[in-house]
PDB file of C-alpha atoms in Angstrom:
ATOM      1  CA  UNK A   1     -27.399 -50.843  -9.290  1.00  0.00           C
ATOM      2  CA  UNK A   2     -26.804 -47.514  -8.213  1.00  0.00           C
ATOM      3  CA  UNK A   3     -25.024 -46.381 -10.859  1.00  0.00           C
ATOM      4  CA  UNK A   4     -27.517 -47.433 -12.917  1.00  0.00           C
ATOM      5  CA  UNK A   5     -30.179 -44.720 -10.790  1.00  0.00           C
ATOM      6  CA  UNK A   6     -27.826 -42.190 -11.430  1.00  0.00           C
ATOM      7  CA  UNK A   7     -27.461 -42.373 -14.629  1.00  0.00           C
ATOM      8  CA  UNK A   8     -31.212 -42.670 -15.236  1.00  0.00           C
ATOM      9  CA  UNK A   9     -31.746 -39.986 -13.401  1.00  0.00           C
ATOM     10  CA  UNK A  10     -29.362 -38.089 -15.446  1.00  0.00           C
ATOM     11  CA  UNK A  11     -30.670 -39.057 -18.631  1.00  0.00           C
ATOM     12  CA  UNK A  12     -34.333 -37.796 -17.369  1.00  0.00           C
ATOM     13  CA  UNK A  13     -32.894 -34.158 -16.238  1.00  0.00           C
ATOM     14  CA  UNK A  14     -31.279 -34.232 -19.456  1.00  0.00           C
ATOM     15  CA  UNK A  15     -34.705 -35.182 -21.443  1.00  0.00           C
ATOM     16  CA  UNK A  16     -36.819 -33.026 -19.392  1.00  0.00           C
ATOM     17  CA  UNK A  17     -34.115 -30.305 -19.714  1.00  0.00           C
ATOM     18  CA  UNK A  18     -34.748 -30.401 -23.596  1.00  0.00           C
ATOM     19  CA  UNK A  19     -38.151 -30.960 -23.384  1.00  0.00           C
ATOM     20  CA  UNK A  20     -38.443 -27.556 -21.586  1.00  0.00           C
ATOM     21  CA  UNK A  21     -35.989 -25.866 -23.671  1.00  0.00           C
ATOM     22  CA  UNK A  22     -38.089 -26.770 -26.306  1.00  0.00           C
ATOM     23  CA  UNK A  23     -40.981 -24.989 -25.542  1.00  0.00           C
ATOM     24  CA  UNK A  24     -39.171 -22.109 -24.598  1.00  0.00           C
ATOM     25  CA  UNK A  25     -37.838 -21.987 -28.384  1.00  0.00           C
ATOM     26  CA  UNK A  26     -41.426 -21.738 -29.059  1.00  0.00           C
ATOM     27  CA  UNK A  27     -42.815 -19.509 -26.996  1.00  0.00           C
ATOM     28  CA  UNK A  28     -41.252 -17.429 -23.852  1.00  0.00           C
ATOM     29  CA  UNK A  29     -37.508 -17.532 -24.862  1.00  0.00           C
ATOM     30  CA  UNK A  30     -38.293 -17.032 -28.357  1.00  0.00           C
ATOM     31  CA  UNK A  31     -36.535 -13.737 -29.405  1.00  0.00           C
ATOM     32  CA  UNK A  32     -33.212 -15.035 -26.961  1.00  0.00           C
ATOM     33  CA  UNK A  33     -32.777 -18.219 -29.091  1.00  0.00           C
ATOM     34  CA  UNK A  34     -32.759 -15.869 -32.262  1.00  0.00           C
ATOM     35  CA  UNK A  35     -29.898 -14.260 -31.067  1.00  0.00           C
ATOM     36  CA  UNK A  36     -28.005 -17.783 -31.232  1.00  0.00           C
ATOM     37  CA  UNK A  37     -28.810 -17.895 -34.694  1.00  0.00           C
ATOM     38  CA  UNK A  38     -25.883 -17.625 -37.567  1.00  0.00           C
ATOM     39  CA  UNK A  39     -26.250 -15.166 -39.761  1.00  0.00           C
ATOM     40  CA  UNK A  40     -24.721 -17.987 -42.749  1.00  0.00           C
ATOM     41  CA  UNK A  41     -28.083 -20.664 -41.623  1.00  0.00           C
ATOM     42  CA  UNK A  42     -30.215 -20.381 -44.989  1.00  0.00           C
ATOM     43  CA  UNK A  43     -33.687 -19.820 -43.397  1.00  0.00           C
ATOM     44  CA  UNK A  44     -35.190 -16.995 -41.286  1.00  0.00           C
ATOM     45  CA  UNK A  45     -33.817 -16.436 -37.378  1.00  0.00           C
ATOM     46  CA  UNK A  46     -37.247 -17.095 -36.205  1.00  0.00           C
ATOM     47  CA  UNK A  47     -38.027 -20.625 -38.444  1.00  0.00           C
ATOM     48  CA  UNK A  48     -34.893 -22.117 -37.038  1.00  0.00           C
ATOM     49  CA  UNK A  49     -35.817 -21.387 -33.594  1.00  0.00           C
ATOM     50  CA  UNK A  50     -39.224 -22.813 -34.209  1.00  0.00           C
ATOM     51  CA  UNK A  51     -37.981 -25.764 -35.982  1.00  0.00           C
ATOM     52  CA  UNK A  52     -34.912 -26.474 -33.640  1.00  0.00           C
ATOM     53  CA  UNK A  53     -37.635 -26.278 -30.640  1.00  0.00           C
ATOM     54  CA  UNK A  54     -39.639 -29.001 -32.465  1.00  0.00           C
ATOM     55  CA  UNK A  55     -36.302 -30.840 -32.460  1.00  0.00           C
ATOM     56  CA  UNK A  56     -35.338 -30.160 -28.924  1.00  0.00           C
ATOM     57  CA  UNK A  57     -38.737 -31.462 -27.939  1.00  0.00           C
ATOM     58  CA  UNK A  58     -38.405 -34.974 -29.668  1.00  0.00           C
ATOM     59  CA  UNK A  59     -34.884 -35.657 -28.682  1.00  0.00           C
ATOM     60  CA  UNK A  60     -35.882 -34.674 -25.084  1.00  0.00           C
ATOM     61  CA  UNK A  61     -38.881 -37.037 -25.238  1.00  0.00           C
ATOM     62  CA  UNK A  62     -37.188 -39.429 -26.674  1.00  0.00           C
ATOM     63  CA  UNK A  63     -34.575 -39.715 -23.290  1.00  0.00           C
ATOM     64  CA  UNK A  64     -37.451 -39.586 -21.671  1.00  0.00           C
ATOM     65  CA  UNK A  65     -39.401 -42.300 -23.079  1.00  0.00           C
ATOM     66  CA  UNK A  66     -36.516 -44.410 -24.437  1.00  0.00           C
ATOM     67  CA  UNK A  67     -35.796 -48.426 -23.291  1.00  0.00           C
ATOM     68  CA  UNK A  68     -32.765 -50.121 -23.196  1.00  0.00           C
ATOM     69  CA  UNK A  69     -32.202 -51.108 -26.407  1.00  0.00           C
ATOM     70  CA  UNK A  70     -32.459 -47.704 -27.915  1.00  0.00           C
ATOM     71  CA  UNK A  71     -31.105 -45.665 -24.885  1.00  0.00           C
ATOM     72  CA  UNK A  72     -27.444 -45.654 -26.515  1.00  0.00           C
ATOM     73  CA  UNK A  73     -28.588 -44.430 -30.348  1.00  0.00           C
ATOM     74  CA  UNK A  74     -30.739 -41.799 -28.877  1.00  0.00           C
ATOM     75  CA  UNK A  75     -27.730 -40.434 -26.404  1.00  0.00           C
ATOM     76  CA  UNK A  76     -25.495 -40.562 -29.913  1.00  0.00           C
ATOM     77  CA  UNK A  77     -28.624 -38.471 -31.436  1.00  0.00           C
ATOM     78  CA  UNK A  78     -28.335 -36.044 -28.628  1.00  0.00           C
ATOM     79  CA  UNK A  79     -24.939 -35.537 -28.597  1.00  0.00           C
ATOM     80  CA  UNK A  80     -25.023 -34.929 -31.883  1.00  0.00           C
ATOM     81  CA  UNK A  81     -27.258 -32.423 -31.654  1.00  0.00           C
ATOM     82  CA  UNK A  82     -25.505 -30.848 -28.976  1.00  0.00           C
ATOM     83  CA  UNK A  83     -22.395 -30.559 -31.480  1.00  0.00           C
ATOM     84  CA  UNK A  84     -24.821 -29.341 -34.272  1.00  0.00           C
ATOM     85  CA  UNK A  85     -26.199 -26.239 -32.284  1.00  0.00           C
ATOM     86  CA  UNK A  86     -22.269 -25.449 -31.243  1.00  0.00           C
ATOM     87  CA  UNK A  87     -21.949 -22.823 -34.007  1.00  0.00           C
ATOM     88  CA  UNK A  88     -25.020 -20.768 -32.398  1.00  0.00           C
ATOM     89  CA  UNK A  89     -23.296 -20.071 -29.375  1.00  0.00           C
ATOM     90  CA  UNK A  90     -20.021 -19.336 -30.711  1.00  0.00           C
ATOM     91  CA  UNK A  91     -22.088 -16.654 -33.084  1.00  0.00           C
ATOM     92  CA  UNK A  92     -23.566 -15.283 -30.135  1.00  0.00           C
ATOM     93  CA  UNK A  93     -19.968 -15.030 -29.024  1.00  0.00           C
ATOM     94  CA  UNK A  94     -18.064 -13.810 -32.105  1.00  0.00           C
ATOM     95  CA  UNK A  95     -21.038 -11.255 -32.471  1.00  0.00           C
ATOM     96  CA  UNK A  96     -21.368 -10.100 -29.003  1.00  0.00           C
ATOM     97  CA  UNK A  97     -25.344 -11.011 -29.186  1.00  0.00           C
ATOM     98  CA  UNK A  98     -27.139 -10.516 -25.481  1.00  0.00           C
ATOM     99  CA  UNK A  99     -29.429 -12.983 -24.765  1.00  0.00           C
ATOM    100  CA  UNK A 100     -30.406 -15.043 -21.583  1.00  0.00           C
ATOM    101  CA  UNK A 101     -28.573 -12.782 -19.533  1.00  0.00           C
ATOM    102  CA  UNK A 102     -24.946 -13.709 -21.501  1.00  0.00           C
ATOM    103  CA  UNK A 103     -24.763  -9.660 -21.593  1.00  0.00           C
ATOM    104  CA  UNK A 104     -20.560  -9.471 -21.682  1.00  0.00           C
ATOM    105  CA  UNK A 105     -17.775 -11.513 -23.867  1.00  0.00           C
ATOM    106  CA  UNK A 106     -16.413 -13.268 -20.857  1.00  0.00           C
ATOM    107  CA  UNK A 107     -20.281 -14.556 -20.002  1.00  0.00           C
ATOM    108  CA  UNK A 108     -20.443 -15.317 -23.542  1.00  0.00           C
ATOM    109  CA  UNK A 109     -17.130 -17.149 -23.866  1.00  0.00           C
ATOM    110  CA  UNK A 110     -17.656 -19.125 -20.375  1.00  0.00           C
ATOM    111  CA  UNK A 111     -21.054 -20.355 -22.245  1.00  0.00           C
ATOM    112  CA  UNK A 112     -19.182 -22.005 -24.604  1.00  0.00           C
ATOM    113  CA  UNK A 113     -16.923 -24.153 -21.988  1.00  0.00           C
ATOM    114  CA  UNK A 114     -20.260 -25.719 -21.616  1.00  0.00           C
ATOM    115  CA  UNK A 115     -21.377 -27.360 -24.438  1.00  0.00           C
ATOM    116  CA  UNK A 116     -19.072 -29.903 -24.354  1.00  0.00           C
ATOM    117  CA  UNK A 117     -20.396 -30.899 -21.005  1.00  0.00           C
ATOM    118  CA  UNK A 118     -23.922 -31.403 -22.428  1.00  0.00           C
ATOM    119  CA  UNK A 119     -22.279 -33.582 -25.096  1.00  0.00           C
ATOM    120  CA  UNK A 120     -20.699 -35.619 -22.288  1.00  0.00           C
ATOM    121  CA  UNK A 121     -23.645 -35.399 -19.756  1.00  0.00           C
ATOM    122  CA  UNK A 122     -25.730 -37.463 -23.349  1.00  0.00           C
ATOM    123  CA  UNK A 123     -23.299 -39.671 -24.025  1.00  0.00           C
ATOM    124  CA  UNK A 124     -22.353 -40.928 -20.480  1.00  0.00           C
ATOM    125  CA  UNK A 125     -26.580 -40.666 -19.271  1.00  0.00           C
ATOM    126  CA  UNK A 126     -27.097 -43.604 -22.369  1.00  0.00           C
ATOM    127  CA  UNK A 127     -24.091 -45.821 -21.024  1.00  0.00           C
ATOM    128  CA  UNK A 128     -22.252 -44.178 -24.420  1.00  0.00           C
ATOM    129  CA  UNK A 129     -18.982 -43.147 -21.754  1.00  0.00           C
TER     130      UNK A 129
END
């Protein structure tokens, strides 16, 4: 049983996380995000921000709001979309772009150590680990 707290709890952080990160991409933390952008993606910097904010907000409300039989597709969504954004913050890297405070390589590289642990921290929050 209180395993099973924990890993609620996790899976709320994790959907309020992205809820909040979601609205940032739309209004506060918009010009950082655009930074994260590849230059290859085939629509404007500031659309994909907008649009992956939209996205951010209805994965993270979906953790939030999810039941049980759901709760292990929508942590498989998540991760997913954890592995999706990847290539942002390794062009943020490979171009040396400054944005929330990731101002050197070695901030910038450190970054990218964490990704994986978001793709972990959705999987194992949905009972996916």
């Amino acid at each position: 049983m209180e395993n099973e707290k924990l890993t609620t709890a996790a899976r709320l952080l994790l959907g309020g996380s992205l809820v909040f990160a979601g609205i940032s991409h739309l209004t506060f933390a918009r010009k950082d995000f655009k930074a994260q952008v590849p230059n290859w993606v085939p629509l404007k910097k500031d659309d994909t921000v907008v649009y992956s904010g939209y996205a951010e907000i209805a994965l993270g409300a979906s953790l939030l709001l999810t039941n049980k039989k759901n709760k292990k597709a929508v942590g498989k969504i998540a991760a997913s979309f954890f592995t999706a954004v990847f290539p942002g913050n390794i062009a943020q890297y490979t171009h040396s772009r400054n944005a929330f405070g990731l101002d050197t390589d070695n901030k910038r590289l450190v970054r990218l150590l964490f990704q994986p642990l978001l793709v972990y921290w959705a999987l194992k929050s949905t009972d996916n680990v």
